[in-house]
Structures are given as C-alpha cells and as structure tokens.
C-alpha cells in the first residue's frame, strides 16, 4: 500500500483566480512585488466569549521572532516564516511533508474589538492572539417628562 498526499482541490481554483485577476503579480522576476505572499497557510480556530475573541493558529516550528502581527483599519494581519530544515536522503526513503516558507493570514475584526489591547503569545507551536472587546455603553430607557 502506498501513501498518497492529499492535495486541496481549491488550490487550483485559487491559483487560477490569482492569474486571471493579477497576472502581473504572478510573473517571476527579481522584483519583490512579484513574489507570492504565502507558501502555506496555518490552520486557525477563532472563538468568542462575552469579554474577548481568541484566535489560535497552528505554527509549529516557527520562531516567535519570525512572526509579525499588525492591526490596521479593522483588519488583523498575521505573517511570518518557517525556515526549511535540511532533508537527509536515505537509500530507501525520502519524504518531505512539512511545509515551509512564508505564511500570511488576514482577519476582519468586528467594531466591538479593542485594537489597542490585543495581546499575542506563542507556546508549543500554537500562536494565541487575544482580542478584548470594547466596553459598550449599556442602553437605558429615558423617561419623557410632561
């Protein structure tokens, strides 16, 4: 029995869309603007409770110094790079399944997110980004006097 690596069928469609809508960006030359923005995409879980949003991203093997998180105009951007390791070839087997290179993810945050208090930490290959919610004024009924 041989193992077959699963290829995401959407990758082909995404590549086709990029080529159709941005043909100049897909040409390879020495200009940095033409380089693809991501070689792989970390998987992300997003949860919410009454006080905050929590984003968990799987980024094993990525040095926290190689992660950049920014917030601009309601969009949270996470980007970084996982360096590739040297692969040792064996007479019987050679397999490289772990992806390396740059990654890039963007998330549109709701208006209730407090951009000034966002915190991030990386532990055991999981990036945790905590996005507190702003305190919203409680609505109250105003009595009309007569």
Coordinates of C-alpha atoms in Angstrom, one line a residue:
X1 CA 0.0 0.0 0.0
X2 CA 1.4 3.4 -0.9
X3 CA 0.5 6.7 0.8
X4 CA -0.8 9.5 -1.4
X5 CA -0.6 13.1 -0.2
X6 CA -3.9 14.9 -0.2
X7 CA -3.9 18.0 -2.4
X8 CA -6.5 20.6 -1.7
X9 CA -8.7 21.0 -4.8
X10 CA -9.3 24.6 -4.1
X11 CA -5.6 25.5 -4.6
X12 CA -6.0 25.1 -8.3
X13 CA -9.0 27.4 -8.4
X14 CA -7.3 30.0 -6.2
X15 CA -4.3 29.9 -8.4
X16 CA -6.4 30.4 -11.5
X17 CA -8.2 33.3 -9.9
X18 CA -4.9 35.0 -9.0
X19 CA -3.7 34.5 -12.5
X20 CA -6.8 36.0 -14.0
X21 CA -7.2 39.0 -11.7
X22 CA -3.5 39.7 -11.1
X23 CA -1.4 38.4 -14.0
X24 CA 1.4 40.9 -13.4
X25 CA 1.9 39.7 -9.8
X26 CA 2.4 36.1 -10.8
X27 CA 5.3 36.6 -13.1
X28 CA 8.6 35.6 -11.5
X29 CA 11.4 38.1 -11.7
X30 CA 13.8 39.9 -9.4
X31 CA 11.2 42.4 -8.2
X32 CA 10.0 41.7 -4.6
X33 CA 6.5 42.8 -5.6
X34 CA 6.1 39.9 -7.9
X35 CA 6.8 37.3 -5.2
X36 CA 3.9 35.3 -3.9
X37 CA 2.8 36.4 -0.4
X38 CA 2.4 32.9 1.1
X39 CA 3.8 29.4 0.6
X40 CA 1.5 27.9 3.2
X41 CA -1.4 28.9 5.5
X42 CA -1.6 28.0 9.2
X43 CA -4.9 26.5 10.4
X44 CA -6.8 28.8 12.7
X45 CA -9.5 28.4 15.4
X46 CA -11.5 31.5 16.4
X47 CA -13.7 31.6 19.5
X48 CA -15.6 34.3 21.3
X49 CA -17.0 34.9 24.7
X50 CA -18.6 37.9 26.4
X51 CA -15.2 39.6 27.1
X52 CA -12.9 38.7 24.1
X53 CA -12.2 37.0 20.9
X54 CA -9.4 34.3 20.8
X55 CA -7.6 33.2 17.8
X56 CA -5.4 30.1 17.9
X57 CA -3.1 29.4 15.0
X58 CA -1.0 26.2 14.5
X59 CA 2.5 27.4 13.6
X60 CA 4.9 24.6 14.8
X61 CA 8.5 25.2 14.1
X62 CA 8.1 29.0 13.7
X63 CA 10.3 31.1 15.9
X64 CA 8.2 33.8 17.6
X65 CA 10.7 36.3 16.4
X66 CA 9.7 35.5 12.8
X67 CA 6.0 36.3 13.4
X68 CA 4.6 39.8 12.7
X69 CA 1.1 40.8 13.9
X70 CA -0.4 44.1 13.0
X71 CA -3.8 45.8 13.1
X72 CA -4.9 48.4 10.6
X73 CA -8.4 49.7 9.7
X74 CA -10.1 46.8 11.5
X75 CA -8.0 44.1 9.8
X76 CA -5.7 41.8 11.9
X77 CA -2.7 40.6 9.9
X78 CA -0.5 37.7 10.9
X79 CA 2.5 36.9 8.8
X80 CA 5.8 35.1 9.3
X81 CA 8.1 32.4 8.0
X82 CA 9.0 28.9 8.9
X83 CA 12.5 28.0 7.8
X84 CA 13.0 24.7 6.0
X85 CA 15.2 22.1 7.5
X86 CA 17.9 20.1 5.7
X87 CA 16.4 16.8 4.4
X88 CA 18.5 13.7 4.8
X89 CA 18.1 11.3 2.0
X90 CA 18.1 7.6 2.7
X91 CA 18.6 4.8 0.2
X92 CA 15.1 3.6 0.9
X93 CA 13.0 6.6 1.6
X94 CA 12.8 10.4 1.1
X95 CA 9.8 12.3 2.3
X96 CA 9.1 16.0 3.0
X97 CA 5.6 16.7 4.0
X98 CA 6.0 19.7 6.4
X99 CA 5.6 23.0 4.5
X100 CA 8.0 25.8 4.9
X101 CA 8.3 29.3 3.7
X102 CA 6.2 32.4 4.3
X103 CA 2.7 32.5 5.7
X104 CA 0.1 35.3 5.6
X105 CA -3.4 35.5 7.1
X106 CA -5.8 38.4 7.5
X107 CA -9.0 38.7 9.6
X108 CA -11.6 41.4 9.6
X109 CA -12.5 42.2 13.2
X110 CA -15.9 43.5 14.3
X111 CA -16.3 47.0 15.6
X112 CA -16.5 45.7 19.1
X113 CA -12.8 44.6 19.1
X114 CA -10.4 46.8 21.1
X115 CA -7.4 47.1 18.8
X116 CA -5.3 48.9 21.5
X117 CA -5.3 45.9 23.9
X118 CA -4.6 43.0 21.5
X119 CA -2.0 40.5 23.0
X120 CA -0.2 37.6 21.5
X121 CA 1.9 34.7 22.7
X122 CA 3.4 31.6 21.2
X123 CA 3.6 28.4 23.2
X124 CA 4.3 24.8 22.0
X125 CA 3.7 25.7 18.3
X126 CA 0.4 27.4 18.9
X127 CA 0.0 31.2 18.5
X128 CA -2.7 32.6 20.7
X129 CA -4.0 36.1 19.9
X130 CA -6.4 37.6 22.4
X131 CA -8.6 40.5 21.2
X132 CA -10.5 42.1 24.0
X133 CA -13.9 43.6 23.3
X134 CA -14.6 47.3 24.0
X135 CA -16.9 48.1 26.8
X136 CA -20.2 49.0 25.2
X137 CA -22.4 51.5 26.9
X138 CA -25.5 49.8 28.3
X139 CA -28.6 51.1 26.7
X140 CA -31.2 52.6 29.0
X141 CA -34.7 53.8 28.7
X142 CA -35.1 57.6 29.1
X143 CA -38.3 58.7 30.6
X144 CA -40.1 61.6 28.9
X145 CA -41.4 64.1 31.4
X146 CA -44.6 66.0 30.8

